[in-house]
XYZ file of C-alpha atoms in Angstrom:
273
model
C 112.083 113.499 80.713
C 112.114 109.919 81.480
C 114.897 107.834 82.095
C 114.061 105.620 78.606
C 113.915 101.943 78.407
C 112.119 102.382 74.948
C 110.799 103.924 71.812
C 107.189 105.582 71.442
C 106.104 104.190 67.791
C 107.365 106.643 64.788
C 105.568 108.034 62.116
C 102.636 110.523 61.141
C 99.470 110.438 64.117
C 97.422 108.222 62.274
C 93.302 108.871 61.726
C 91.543 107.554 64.593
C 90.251 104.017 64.276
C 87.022 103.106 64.028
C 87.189 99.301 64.107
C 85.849 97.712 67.271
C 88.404 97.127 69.645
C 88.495 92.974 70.828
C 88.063 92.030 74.120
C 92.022 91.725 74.740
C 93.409 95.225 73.655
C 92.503 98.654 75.088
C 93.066 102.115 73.260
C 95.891 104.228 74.461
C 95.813 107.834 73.218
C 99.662 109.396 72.541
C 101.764 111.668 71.141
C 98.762 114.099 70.512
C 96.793 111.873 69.425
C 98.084 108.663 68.256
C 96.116 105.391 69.472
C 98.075 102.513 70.392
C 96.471 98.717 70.558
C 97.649 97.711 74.015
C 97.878 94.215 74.928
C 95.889 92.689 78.009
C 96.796 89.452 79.274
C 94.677 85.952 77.708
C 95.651 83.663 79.928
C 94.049 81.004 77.012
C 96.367 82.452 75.288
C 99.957 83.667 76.708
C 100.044 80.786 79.733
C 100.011 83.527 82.228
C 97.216 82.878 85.081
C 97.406 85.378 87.636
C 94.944 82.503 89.530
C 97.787 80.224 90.165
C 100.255 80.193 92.151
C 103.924 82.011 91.683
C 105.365 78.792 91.631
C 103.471 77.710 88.497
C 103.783 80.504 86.483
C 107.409 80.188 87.548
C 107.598 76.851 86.374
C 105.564 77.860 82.703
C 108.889 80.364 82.193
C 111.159 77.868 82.973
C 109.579 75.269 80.737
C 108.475 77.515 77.948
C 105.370 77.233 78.112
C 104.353 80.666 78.637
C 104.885 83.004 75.929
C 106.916 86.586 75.793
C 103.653 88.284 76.510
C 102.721 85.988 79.088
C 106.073 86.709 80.804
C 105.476 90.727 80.472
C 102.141 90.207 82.232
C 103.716 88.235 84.571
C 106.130 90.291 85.378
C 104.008 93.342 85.970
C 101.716 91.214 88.193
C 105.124 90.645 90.176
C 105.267 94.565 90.394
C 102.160 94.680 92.038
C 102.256 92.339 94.160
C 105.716 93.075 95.242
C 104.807 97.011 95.460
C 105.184 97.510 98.725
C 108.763 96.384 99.627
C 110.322 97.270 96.159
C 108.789 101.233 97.141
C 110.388 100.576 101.021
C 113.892 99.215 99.684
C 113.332 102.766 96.800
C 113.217 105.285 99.846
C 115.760 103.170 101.634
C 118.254 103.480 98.589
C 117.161 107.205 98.151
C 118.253 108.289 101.385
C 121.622 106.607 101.890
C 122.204 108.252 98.058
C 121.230 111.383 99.293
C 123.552 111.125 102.428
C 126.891 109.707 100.542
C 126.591 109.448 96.964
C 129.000 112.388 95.926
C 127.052 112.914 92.014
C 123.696 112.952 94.172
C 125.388 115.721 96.695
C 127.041 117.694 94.643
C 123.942 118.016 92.306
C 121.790 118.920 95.188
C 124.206 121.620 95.961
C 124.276 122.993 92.375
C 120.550 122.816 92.484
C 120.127 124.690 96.117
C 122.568 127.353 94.485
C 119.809 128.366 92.076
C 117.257 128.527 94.842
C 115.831 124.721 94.326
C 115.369 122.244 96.739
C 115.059 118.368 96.210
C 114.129 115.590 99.140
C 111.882 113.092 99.593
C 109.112 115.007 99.320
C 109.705 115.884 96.102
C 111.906 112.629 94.965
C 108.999 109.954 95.048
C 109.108 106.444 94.800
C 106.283 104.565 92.729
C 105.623 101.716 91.123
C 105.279 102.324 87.349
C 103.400 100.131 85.295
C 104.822 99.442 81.923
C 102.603 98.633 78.947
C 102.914 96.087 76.026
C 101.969 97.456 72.415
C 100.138 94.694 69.919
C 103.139 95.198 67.942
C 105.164 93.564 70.837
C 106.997 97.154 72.365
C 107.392 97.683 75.802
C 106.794 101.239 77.157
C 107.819 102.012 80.419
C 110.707 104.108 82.187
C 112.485 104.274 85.301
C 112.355 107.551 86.266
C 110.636 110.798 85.326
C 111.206 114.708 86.254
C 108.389 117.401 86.532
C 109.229 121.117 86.635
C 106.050 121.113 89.133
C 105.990 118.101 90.784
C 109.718 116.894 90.815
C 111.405 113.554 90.607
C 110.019 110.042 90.065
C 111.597 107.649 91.003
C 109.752 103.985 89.299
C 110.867 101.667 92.136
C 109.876 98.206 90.484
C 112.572 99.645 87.216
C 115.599 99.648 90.012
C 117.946 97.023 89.598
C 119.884 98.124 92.270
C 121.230 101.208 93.915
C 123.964 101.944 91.623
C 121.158 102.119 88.775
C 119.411 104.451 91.009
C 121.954 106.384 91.600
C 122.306 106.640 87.832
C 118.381 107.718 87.580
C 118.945 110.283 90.041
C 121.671 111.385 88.926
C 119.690 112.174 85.041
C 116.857 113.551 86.358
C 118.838 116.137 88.764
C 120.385 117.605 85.318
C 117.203 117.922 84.099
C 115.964 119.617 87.483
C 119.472 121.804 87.148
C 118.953 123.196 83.514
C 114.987 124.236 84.455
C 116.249 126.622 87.154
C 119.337 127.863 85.102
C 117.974 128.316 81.826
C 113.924 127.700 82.073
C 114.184 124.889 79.116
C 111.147 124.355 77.710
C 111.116 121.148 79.108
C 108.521 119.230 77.111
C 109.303 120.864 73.914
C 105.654 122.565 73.354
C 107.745 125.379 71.421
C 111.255 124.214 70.901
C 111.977 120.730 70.878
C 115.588 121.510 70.713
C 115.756 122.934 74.535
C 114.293 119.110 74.788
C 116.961 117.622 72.976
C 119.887 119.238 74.859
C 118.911 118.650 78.232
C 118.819 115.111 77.439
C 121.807 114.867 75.748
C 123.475 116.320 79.292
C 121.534 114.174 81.616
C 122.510 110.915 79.287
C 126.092 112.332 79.384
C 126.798 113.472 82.531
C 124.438 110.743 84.584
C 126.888 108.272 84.005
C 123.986 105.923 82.286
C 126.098 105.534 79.569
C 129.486 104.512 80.786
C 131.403 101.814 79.343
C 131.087 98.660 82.173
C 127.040 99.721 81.636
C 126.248 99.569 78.129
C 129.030 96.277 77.918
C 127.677 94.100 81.270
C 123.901 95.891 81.388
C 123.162 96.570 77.519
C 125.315 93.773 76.089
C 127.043 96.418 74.065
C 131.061 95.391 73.894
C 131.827 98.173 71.442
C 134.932 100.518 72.044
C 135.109 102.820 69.489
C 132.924 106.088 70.092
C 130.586 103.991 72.264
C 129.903 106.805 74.972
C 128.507 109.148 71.993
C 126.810 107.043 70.184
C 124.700 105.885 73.686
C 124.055 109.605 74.851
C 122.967 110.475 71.191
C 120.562 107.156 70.797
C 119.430 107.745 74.439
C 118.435 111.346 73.598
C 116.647 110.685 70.434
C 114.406 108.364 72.464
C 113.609 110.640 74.710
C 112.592 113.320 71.933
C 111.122 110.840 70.249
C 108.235 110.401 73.155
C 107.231 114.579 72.974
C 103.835 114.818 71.753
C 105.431 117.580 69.088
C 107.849 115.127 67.159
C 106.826 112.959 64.574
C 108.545 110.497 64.296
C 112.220 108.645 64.800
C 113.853 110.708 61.974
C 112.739 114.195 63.554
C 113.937 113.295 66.593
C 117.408 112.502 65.030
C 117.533 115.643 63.126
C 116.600 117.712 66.104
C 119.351 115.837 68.321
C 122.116 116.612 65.892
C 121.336 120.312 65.134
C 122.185 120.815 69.202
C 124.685 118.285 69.161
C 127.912 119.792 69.079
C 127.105 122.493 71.606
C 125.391 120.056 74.415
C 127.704 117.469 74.181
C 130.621 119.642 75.037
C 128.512 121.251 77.600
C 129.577 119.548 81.310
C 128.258 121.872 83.584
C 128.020 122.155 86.244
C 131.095 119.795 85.978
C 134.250 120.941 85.252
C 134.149 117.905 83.477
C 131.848 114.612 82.911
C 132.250 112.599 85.852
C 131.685 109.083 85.037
């Protein structure tokens, strides 16, 4: 599953609507069947003109005079135009990880073992757009694994290549426990196999190491802070299978595997960040 950077909304899959949509939101079909309003940029209204120049919008942030969703649409007009070298610097970042990053080698390894193979033409770098909910929630990710297809990697997410690293790293344990165990990956029959894969990759990625949650998350807590990331972590990444419900589900399905993929490191003799 993704690499999360947020929630899919909880709760029961509502009726259809049957309102008419306005001119600045467009129907997005979830979760089996849940419709979300998503946002489209008003320039009228958010200060955001993809007409002007960088340098203006620029200024409109700096001033406050665009709003939050203005700076979202902003943002992912950045993406775009930016695609091409934040996809060049991706592969770049890729390939050195894949020459000397020793969690990217030594899960290669483990994955050749059980007859898999992962390079760049099956790690991909894209740009992923991300998508702003009327309700003000961001959905997006920065990374993505396919039993059929493979990895992908969302280049304009990358902060840098330590994050990627981290990325890769998640999405290799989810590559690793397909070919040892054939998880049902999605969840269509067991959303628990779901739920303990991710509980691994958040744990053994290294996402959720101390110096990352404190200096990239803004979380400074001490006590128990490592399992309470990987278990929040995992229960947004159940939480966005079309078979849970909602937030609570998710929870409960986390914590019935809990105990037995937490203290699960392979294959690590141990979790290595």
């Amino acid at each position: 599953m993704a690499s999360p950077q947020d929630n899919t909304p909880s709760g029961a899959t509502p009726k259809p609507q049957t309102h008419e949509e306005t001119p600045d939101q467009v129907k997005l079909r979830i979760n089996g069947g849940e419709r979300l309003n998503i946002r489209k940029n008003n320039p009228a209204e958010t200060g955001f003109d993809p007409a002007t120049s960088k340098w203006v919008n620029y200024f409109k942030v700096l001033t406050g005079s665009m709003t939050k969703e203005g700076q979202f649409h902003y943002r992912e007009h950045l993406y775009r135009t930016n695609e091409e070298r934040d996809l060049r610097r991706c592969e770049e970042q890729r390939d050195w990880l894949f020459r000397y990053s020793p969690v990217v080698r030594y899960m290669r390894d483990q994955i050749r073992l059980l007859g898999g193979e992962l390079d760049a033409d099956n790690v991909v770098c894209r740009r992923c757009p991300s998508r702003l909910t009327a309700d003000g929630r961001i959905l997006g990710q920065a990374g993505g694994f396919s039993p059929q297809h493979g990895i992908l990697v969302c280049a304009n997410s990358i902060r840098d290549r330590k994050h990627l690293e981290d990325t890769l790293a998640h999405e290799m344990v989810h590559a690793y426990d397909h070919l040892r165990w054939q998880v049902d990956f999605v969840g269509e029959k067991d959303l628990r196999h779901a739920a303990c894969t991710e509980i691994r990759a958040s744990m053994l990625s290294g996402e959720c190491r101390w110096t990352r949650e404190a200096f990239g998350r803004g979380n400074w807590t001490v006590t128990q802070q490592f399992q309470n990331c990987v278990r929040s972590r995992a229960i947004m990444s159940v939480r966005a299978r079309a078979r849970c419900r909602d937030t609570e589900h998710a929870t409960k399905v986390v914590n019935q595997v809990w105990d037995s993929c937490f203290s699960d490191t392979r294959p690590f003799d141990e979790i290595y960040k």
